CSV table of C-alpha atoms in Angstrom, one decimal:
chain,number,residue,atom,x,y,z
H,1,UNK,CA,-3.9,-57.8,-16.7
H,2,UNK,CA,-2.0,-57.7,-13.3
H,3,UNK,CA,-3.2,-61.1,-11.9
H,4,UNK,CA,-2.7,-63.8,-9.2
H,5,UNK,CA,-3.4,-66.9,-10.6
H,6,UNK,CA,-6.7,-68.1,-9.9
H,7,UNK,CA,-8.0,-65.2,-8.2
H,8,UNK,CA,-10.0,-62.5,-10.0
H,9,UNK,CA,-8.8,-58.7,-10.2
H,10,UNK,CA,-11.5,-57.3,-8.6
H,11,UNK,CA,-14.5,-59.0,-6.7
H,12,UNK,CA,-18.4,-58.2,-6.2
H,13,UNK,CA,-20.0,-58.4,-3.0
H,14,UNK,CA,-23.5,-60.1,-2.9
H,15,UNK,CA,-25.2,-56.9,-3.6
H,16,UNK,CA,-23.2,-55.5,-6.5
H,17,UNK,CA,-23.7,-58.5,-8.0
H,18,UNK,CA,-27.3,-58.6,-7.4
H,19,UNK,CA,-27.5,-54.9,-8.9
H,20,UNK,CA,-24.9,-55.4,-11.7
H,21,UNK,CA,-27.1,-58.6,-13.0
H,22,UNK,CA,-30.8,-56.6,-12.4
H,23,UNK,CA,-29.4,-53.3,-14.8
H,24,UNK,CA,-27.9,-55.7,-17.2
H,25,UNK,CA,-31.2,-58.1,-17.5
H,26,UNK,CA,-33.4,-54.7,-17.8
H,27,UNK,CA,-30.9,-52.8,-20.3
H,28,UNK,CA,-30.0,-56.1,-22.5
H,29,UNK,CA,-26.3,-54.8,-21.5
H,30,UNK,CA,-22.9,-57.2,-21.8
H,31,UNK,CA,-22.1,-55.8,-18.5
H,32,UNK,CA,-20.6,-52.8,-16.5
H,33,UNK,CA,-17.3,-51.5,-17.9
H,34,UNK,CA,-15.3,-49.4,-15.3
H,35,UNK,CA,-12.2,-47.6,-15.6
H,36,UNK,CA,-10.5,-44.2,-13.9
H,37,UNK,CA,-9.6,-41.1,-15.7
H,38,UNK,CA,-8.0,-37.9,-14.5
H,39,UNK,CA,-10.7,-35.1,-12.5
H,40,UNK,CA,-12.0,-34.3,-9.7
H,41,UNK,CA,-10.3,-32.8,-6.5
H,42,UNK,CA,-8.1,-35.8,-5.7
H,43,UNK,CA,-6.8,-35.8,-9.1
H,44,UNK,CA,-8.4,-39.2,-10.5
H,45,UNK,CA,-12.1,-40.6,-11.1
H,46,UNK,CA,-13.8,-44.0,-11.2
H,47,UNK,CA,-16.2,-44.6,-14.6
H,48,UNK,CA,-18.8,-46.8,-15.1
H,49,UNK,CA,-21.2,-47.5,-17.4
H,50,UNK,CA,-23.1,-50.2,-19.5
H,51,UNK,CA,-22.0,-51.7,-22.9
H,52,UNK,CA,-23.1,-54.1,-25.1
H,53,UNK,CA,-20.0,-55.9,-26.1
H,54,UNK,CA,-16.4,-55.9,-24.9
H,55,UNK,CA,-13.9,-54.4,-26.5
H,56,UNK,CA,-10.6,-56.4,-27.1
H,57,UNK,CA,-8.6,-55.3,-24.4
H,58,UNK,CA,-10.7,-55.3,-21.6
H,59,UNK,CA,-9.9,-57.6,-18.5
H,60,UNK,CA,-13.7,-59.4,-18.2
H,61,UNK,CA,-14.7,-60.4,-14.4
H,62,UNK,CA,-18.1,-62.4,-14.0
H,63,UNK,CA,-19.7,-63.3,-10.7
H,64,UNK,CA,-22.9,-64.6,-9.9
H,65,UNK,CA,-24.3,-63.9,-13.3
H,66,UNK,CA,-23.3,-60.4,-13.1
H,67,UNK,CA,-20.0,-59.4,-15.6
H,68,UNK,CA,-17.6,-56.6,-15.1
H,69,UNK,CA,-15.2,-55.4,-17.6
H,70,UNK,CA,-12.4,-53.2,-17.0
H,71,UNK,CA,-10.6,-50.8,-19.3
H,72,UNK,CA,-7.7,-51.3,-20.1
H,73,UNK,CA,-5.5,-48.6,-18.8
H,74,UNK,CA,-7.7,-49.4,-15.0
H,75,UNK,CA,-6.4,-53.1,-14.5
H,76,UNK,CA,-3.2,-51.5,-12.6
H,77,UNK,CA,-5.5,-48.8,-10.9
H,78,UNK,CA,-8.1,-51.8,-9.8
H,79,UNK,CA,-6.3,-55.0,-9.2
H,80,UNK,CA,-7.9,-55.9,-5.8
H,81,UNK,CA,-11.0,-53.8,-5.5
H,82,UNK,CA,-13.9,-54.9,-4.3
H,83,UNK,CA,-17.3,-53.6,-5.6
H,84,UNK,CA,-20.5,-53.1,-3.1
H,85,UNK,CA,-23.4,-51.9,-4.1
H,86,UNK,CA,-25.5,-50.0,-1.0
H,87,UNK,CA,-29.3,-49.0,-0.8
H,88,UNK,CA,-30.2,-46.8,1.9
H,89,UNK,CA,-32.8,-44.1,3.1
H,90,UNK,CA,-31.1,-41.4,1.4
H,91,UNK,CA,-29.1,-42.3,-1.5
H,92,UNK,CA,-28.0,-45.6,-3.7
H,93,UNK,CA,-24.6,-46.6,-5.4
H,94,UNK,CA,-22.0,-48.8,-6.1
H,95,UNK,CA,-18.8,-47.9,-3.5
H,96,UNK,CA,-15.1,-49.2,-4.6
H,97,UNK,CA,-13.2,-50.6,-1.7
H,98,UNK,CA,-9.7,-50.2,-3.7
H,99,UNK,CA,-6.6,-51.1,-1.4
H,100,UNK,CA,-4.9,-48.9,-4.3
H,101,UNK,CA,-6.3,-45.7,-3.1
H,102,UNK,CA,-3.8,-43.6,-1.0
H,103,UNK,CA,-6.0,-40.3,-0.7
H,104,UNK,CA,-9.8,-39.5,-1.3
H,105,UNK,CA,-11.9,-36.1,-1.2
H,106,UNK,CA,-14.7,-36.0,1.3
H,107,UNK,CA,-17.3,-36.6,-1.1
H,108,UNK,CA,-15.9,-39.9,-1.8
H,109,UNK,CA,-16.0,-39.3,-5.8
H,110,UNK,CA,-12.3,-38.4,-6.3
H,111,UNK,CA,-9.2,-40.7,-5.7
H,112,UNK,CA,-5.8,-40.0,-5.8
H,113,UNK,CA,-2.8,-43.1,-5.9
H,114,UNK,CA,0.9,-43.4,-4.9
H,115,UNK,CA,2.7,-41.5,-7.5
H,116,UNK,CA,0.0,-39.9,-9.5
């Protein structure tokens, strides 16, 4: 994994967290595994979803009681994202704050970075 020593790839904010632990107490889940693959109109998209065990590979983060694992061929893609997690009148999600990102679609699902 691309690392700084003692300082995690990618952080939660109090809410992600909070979220992350809740759908991995209710599912019986390991945790939430993200990763990007190729699509959308920006040319790359962000994946996430529960698993029950970590494959051998994967970079684990854990936070608050709440564990992220990241696919292996992400850790470049994500080294110092941050993960929030917003509730609001109209719609719900996690949003990636990813200093990695050069370009993004207006809908906010498709990323694009330097070089891809």
């Amino acid at each position: 994994m691309f690392a700084i020593p003692g300082k995690p790839p990618v952080t939660m904010t109090s809410a992600a967290a909070a979220q992350i632990r809740t759908l991995m107490q209710s599912g019986n889940k390991a945790g939430l595994k993200i990763g990007v693959k190729k699509g959308g109109c920006a040319g790359m998209e962000y994946t996430m979803d529960y698993v029950e065990t970590a494959e051998a590979h994967d970079e684990v983060v854990e936070q608050d009681g709440a564990r992220i694992l990241i696919a292996p061929m992400a850790q470049m893609f994500l080294f110092g994202t941050e993960i929030d997690y917003y509730d609001s009148l109209l719609e719900s999600g996690f949003r990636f704050n990813n200093p990695n990102v050069t370009e993004a679609c207006g809908c906010g699902e498709s990323i694009k970075f330097e070089g891809m």
